[in-house]
PDB file of C-alpha atoms in Angstrom:
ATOM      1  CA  UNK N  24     167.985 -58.043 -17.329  1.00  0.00           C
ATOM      2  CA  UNK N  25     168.407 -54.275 -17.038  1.00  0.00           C
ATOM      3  CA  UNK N  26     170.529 -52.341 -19.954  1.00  0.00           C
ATOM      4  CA  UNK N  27     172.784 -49.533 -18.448  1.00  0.00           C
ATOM      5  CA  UNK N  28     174.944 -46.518 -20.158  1.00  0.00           C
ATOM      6  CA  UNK N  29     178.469 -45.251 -18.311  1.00  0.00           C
ATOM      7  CA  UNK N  30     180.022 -42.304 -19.932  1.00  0.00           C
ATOM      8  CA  UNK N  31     183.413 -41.688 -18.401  1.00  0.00           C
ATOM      9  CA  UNK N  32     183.720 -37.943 -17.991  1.00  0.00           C
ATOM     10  CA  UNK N  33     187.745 -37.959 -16.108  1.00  0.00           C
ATOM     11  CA  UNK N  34     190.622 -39.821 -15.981  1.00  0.00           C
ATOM     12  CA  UNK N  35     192.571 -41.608 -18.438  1.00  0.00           C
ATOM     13  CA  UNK N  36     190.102 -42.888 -20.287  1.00  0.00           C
ATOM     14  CA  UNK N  37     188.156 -39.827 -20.732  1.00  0.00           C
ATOM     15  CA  UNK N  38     185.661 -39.769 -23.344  1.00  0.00           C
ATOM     16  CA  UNK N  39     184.861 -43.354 -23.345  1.00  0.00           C
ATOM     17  CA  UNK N  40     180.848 -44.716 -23.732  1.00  0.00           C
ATOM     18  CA  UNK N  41     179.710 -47.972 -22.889  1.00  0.00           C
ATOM     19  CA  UNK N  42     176.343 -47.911 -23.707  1.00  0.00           C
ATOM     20  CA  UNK N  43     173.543 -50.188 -22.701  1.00  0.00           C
ATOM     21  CA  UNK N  44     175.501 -52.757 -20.914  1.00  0.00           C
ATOM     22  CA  UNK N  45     173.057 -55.448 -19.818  1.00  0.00           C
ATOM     23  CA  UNK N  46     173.652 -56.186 -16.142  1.00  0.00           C
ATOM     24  CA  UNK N  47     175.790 -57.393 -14.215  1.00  0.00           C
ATOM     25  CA  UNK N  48     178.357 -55.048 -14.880  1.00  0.00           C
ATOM     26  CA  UNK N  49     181.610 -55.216 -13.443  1.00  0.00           C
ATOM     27  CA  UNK N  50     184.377 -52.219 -13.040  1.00  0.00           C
ATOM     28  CA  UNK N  51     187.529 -52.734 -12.664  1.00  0.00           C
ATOM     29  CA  UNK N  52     191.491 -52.626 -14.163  1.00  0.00           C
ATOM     30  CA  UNK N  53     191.764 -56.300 -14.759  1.00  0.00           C
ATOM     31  CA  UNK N  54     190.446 -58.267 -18.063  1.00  0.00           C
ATOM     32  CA  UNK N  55     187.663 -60.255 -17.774  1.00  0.00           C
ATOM     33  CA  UNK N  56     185.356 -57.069 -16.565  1.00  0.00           C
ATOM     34  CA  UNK N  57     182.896 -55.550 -18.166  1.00  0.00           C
ATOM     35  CA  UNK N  58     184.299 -52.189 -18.046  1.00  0.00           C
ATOM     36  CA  UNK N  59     188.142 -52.427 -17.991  1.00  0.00           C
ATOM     37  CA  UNK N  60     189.597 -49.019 -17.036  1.00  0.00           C
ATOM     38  CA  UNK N  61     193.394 -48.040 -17.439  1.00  0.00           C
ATOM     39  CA  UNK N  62     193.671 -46.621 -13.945  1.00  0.00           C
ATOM     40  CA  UNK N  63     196.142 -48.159 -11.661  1.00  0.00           C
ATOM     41  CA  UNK N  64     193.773 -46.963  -9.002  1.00  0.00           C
ATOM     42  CA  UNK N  65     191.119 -49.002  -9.353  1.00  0.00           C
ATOM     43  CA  UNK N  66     191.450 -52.022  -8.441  1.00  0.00           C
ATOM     44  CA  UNK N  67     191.795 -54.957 -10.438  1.00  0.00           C
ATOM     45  CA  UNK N  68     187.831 -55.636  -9.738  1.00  0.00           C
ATOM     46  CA  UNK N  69     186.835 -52.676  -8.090  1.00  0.00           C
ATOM     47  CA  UNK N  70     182.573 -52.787  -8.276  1.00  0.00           C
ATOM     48  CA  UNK N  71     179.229 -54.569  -9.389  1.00  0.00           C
ATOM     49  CA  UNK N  72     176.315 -53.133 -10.646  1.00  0.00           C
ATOM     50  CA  UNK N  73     173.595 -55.187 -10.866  1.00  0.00           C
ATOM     51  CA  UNK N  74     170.103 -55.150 -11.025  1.00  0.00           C
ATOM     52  CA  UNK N  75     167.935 -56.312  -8.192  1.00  0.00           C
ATOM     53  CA  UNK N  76     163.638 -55.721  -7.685  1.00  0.00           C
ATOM     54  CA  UNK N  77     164.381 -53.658 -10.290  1.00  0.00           C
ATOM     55  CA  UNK N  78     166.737 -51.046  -9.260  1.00  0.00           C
ATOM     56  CA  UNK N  79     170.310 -50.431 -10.320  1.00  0.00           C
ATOM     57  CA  UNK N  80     172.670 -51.302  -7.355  1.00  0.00           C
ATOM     58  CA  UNK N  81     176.113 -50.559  -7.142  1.00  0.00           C
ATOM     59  CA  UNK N  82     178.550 -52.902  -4.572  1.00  0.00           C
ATOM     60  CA  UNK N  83     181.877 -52.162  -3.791  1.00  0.00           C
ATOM     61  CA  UNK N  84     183.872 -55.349  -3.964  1.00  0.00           C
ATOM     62  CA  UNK N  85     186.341 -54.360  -1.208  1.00  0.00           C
ATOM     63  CA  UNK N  86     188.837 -52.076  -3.579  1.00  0.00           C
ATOM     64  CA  UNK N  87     191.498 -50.763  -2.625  1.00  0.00           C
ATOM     65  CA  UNK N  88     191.013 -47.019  -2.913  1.00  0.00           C
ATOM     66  CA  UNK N  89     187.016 -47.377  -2.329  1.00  0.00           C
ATOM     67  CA  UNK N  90     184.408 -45.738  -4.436  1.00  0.00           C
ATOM     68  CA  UNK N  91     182.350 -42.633  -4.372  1.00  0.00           C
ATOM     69  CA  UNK N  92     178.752 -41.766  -5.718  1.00  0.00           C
ATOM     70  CA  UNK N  93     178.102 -38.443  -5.883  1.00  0.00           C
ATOM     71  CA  UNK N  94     181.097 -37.438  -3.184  1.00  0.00           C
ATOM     72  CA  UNK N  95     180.498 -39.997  -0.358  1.00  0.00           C
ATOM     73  CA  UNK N  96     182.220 -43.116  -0.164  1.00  0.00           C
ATOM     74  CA  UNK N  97     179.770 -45.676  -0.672  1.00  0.00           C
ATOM     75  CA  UNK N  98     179.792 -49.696  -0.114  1.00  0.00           C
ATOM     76  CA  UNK N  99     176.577 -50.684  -1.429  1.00  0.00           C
ATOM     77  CA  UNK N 100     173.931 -47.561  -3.272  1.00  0.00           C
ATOM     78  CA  UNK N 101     171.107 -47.991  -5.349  1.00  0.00           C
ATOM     79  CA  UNK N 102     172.122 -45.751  -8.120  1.00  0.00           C
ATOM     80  CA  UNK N 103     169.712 -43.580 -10.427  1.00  0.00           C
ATOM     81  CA  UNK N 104     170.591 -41.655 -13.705  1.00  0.00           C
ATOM     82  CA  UNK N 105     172.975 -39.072 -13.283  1.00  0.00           C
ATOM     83  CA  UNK N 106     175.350 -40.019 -10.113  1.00  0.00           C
ATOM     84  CA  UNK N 107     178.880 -39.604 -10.276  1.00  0.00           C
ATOM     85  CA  UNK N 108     180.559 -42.065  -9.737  1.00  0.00           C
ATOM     86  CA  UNK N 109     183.965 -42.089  -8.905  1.00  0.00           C
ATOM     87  CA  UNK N 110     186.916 -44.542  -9.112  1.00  0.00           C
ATOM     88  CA  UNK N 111     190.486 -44.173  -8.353  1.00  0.00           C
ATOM     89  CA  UNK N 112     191.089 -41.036 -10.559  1.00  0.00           C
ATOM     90  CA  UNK N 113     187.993 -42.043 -13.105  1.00  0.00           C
ATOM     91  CA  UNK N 114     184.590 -40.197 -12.693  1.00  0.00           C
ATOM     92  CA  UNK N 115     181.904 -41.946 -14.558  1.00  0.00           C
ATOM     93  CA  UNK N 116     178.381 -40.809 -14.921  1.00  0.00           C
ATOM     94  CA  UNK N 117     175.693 -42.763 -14.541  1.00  0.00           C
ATOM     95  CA  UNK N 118     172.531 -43.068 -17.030  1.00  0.00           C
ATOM     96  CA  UNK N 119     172.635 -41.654 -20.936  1.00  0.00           C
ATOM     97  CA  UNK N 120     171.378 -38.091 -21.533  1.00  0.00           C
ATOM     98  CA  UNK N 121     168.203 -38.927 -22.555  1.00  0.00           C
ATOM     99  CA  UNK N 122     167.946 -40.456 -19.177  1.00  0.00           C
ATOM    100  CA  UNK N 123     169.460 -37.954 -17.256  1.00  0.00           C
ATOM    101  CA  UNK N 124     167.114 -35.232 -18.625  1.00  0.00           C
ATOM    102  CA  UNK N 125     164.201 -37.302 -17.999  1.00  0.00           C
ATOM    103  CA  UNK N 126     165.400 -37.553 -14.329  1.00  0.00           C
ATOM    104  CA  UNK N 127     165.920 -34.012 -13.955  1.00  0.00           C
ATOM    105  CA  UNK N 128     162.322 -33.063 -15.332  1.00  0.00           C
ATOM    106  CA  UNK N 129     160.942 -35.170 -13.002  1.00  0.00           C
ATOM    107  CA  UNK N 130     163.505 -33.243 -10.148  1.00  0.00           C
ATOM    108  CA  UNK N 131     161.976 -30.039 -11.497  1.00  0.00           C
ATOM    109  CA  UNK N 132     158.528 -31.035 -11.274  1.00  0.00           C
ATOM    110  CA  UNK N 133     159.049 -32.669  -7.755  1.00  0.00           C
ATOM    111  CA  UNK N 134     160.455 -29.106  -6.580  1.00  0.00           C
ATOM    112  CA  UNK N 135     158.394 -27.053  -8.514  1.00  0.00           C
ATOM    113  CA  UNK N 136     159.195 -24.599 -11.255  1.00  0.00           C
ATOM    114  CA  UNK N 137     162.013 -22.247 -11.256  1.00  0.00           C
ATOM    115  CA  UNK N 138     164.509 -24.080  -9.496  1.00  0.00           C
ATOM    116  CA  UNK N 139     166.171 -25.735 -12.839  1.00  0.00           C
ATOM    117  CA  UNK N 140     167.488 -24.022 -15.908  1.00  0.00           C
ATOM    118  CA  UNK N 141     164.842 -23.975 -18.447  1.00  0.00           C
ATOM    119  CA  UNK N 142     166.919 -24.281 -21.493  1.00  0.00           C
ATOM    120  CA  UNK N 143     167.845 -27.289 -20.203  1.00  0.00           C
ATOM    121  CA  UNK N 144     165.082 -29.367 -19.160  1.00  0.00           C
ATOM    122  CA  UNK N 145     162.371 -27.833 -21.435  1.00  0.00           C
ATOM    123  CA  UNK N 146     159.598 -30.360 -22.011  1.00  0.00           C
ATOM    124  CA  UNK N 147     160.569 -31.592 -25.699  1.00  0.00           C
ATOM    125  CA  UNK N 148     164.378 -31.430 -24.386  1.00  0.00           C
ATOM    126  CA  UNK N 149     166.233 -34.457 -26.024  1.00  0.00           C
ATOM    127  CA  UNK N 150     169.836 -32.830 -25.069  1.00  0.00           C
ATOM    128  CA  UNK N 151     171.316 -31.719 -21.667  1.00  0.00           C
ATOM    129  CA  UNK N 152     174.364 -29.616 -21.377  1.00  0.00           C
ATOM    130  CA  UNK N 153     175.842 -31.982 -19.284  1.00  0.00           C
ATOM    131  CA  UNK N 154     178.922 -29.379 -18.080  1.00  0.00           C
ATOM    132  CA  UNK N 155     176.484 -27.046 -17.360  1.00  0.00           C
ATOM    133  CA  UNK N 156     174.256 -29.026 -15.483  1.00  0.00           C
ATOM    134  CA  UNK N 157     177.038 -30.617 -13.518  1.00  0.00           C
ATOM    135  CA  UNK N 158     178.954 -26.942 -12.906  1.00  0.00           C
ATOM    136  CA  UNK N 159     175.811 -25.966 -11.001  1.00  0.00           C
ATOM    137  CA  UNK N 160     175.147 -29.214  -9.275  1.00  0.00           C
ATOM    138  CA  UNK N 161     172.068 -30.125  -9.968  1.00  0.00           C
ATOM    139  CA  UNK N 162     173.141 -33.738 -10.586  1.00  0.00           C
ATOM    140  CA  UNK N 163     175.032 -34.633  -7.214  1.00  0.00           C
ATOM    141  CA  UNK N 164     171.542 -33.152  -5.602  1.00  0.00           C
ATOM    142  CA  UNK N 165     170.026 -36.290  -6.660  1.00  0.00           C
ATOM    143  CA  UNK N 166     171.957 -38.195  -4.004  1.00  0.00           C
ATOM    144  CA  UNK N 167     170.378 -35.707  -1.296  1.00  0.00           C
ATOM    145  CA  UNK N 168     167.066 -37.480  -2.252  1.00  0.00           C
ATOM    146  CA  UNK N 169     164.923 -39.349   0.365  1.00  0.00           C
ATOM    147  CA  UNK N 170     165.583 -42.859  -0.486  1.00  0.00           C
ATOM    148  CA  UNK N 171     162.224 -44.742  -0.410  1.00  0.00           C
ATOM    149  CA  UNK N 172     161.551 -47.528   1.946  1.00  0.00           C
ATOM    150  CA  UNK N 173     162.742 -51.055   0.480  1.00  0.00           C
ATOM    151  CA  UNK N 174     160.167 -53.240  -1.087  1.00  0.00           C
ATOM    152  CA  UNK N 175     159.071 -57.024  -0.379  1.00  0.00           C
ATOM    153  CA  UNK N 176     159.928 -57.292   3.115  1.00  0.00           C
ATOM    154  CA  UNK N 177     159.001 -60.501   5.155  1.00  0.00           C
ATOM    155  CA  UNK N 178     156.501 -59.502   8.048  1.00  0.00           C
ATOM    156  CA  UNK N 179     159.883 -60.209  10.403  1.00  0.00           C
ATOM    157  CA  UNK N 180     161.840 -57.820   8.023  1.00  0.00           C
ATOM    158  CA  UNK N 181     159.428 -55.043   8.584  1.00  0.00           C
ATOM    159  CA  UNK N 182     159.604 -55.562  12.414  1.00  0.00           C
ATOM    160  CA  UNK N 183     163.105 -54.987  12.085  1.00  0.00           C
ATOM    161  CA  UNK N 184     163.375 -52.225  10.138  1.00  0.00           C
ATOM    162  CA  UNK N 185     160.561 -50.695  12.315  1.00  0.00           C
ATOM    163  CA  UNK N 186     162.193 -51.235  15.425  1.00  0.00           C
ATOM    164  CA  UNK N 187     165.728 -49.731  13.998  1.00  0.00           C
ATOM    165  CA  UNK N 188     163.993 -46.905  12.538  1.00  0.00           C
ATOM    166  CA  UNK N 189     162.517 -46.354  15.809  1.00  0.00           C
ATOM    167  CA  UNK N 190     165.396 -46.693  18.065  1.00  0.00           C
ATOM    168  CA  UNK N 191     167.054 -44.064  15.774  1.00  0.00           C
ATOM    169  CA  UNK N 192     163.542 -41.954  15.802  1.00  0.00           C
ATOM    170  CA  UNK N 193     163.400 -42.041  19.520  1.00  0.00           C
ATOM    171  CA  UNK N 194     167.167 -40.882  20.290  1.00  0.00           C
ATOM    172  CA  UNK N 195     167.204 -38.413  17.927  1.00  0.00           C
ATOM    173  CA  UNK N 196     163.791 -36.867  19.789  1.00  0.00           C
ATOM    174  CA  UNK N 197     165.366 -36.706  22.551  1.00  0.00           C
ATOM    175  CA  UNK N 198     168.395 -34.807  21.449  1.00  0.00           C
ATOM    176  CA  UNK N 199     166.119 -32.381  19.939  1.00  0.00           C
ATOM    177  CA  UNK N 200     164.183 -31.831  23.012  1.00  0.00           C
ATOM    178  CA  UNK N 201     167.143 -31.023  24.973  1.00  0.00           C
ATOM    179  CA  UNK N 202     168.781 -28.381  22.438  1.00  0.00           C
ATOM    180  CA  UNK N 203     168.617 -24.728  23.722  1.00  0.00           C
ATOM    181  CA  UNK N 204     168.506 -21.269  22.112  1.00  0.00           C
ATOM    182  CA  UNK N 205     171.046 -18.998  22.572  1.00  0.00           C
ATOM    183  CA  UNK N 206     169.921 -15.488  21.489  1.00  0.00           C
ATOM    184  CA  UNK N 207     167.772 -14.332  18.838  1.00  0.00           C
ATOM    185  CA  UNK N 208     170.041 -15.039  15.630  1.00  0.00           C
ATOM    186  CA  UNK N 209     168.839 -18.486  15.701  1.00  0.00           C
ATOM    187  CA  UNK N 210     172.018 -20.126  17.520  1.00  0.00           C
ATOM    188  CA  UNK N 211     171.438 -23.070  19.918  1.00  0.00           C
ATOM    189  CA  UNK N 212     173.849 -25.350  21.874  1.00  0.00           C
ATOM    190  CA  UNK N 213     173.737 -28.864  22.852  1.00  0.00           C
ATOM    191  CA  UNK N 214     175.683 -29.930  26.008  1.00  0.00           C
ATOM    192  CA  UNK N 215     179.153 -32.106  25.851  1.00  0.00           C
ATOM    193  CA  UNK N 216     177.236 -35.484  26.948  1.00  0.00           C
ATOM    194  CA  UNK N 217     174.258 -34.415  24.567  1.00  0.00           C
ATOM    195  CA  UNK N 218     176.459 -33.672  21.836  1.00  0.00           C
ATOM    196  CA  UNK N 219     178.572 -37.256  22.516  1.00  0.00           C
ATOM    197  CA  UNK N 220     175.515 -38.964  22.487  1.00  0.00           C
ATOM    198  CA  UNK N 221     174.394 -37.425  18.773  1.00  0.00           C
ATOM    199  CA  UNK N 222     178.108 -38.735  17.896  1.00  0.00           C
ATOM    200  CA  UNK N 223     176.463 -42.104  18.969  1.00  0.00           C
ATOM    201  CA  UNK N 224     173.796 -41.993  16.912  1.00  0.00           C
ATOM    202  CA  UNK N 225     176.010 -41.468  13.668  1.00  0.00           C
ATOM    203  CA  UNK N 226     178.754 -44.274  15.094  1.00  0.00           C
ATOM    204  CA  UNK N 227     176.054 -46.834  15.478  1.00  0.00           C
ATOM    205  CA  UNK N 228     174.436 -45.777  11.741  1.00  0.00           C
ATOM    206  CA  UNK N 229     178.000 -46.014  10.496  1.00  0.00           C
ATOM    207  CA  UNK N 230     178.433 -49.795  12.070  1.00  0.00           C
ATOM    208  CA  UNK N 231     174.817 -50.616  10.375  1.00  0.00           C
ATOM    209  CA  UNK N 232     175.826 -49.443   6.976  1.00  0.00           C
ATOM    210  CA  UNK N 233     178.768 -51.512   7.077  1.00  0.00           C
ATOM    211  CA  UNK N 234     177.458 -54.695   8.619  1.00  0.00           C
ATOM    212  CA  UNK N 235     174.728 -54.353   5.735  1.00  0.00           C
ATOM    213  CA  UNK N 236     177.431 -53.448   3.527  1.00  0.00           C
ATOM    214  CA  UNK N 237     179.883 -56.161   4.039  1.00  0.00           C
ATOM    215  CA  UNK N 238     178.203 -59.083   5.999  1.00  0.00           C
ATOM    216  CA  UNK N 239     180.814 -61.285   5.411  1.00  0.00           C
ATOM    217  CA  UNK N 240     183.131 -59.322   7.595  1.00  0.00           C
TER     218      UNK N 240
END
């Protein structure tokens, strides 16, 4: 059972820590959650997060105003310290400092040096300047992360995913293939049908996501 820290950094309950919460969690405006937030625009139990082959994930339960990690609206997200997440008018952050400057060490030495403030990811560092750090954005460019590939898939499972990932691999080629320079500043153009047919691409990701999402519907 997985132990998690929310630190709500907006909204009416501004200030708040719930530290180490052992999983499930629930979110939402109604007693009986784990995190009960006076918002009246969160819904009365608005998300899980719960801990499965040991990551965090975070599921929308169908609320009424949806929820957002790190500025996209998300139905289901594995989550890793320091998202935002955001609720109604509430913006939470994921993970406790400690563990948000131990993620963003690892960020810095993933992208090499110079690309994170020193003074606030120094080796010994046991305190981040979480305003800072969040003014400059270096948090919400976690979410722009690859995601890696899930684990403990059935040979069928793997088939699938392989297919789907080349389907997507294949069309995207092709859309590639067929853009075309325009002058020297580095502009190209894709034509209307090409163009409708990336559109496509993003419609049939989008219908994915949610059936993956929200089987039940």
């Amino acid at each position: 059972m997985a132990e998690i820290t929310l630190r709500v950094i907006d909204g009416a309950d501004r200030g708040r820590v719930f530290h180490m919460l052992r999983t499930p969690v629930t979110i939402g405006r109604e007693e009986g959650n784990t995190v009960q937030l006076n918002d009246e625009r969160v819904s009365r139990f608005h998300l899980k997060i719960q801990e499965d082959h040991d990551r965090i994930v975070l599921t929308d339960l169908d609320s009424t105003n949806g929820t957002r990690v790190n500025g996209e609206e998300v139905q289901l997200r594995i989550l890793r310290h320091g998202d935002i997440i955001t609720v109604g008018r509430t913006v939470l952050l994921f993970g406790s400092r400690e563990e948000i400057a131990q993620r963003i060490r690892q960020m810095k030495e993933e992208v090499g040096s110079g690309e994170f403030p020193t003074s606030d990811v120094s080796a010994g560092a046991s305190h981040v300047d979480l305003e800072e750090v969040i003014e400059e954005g270096y948090l919400a460019a976690v979410g722009h992360e690859p995601p890696e590939l899930p684990a403990r898939l059935s040979p069928a499972q793997a088939a699938q995913l392989y297919e789907l990932l080349e389907y997507i691999h294949r069309r995207i080629r092709d859309l590639i293939q067929s853009v075309k320079p325009v002058n020297a500043a580095g502009r190209v153009t894709l034509d209307w049908a090409e163009w409708q047919e990336l559109l496509d691409v993003q419609a049939r990701l989008a219908e994915y996501m949610h059936a993956i999402g929200s089987p039940e519907s």
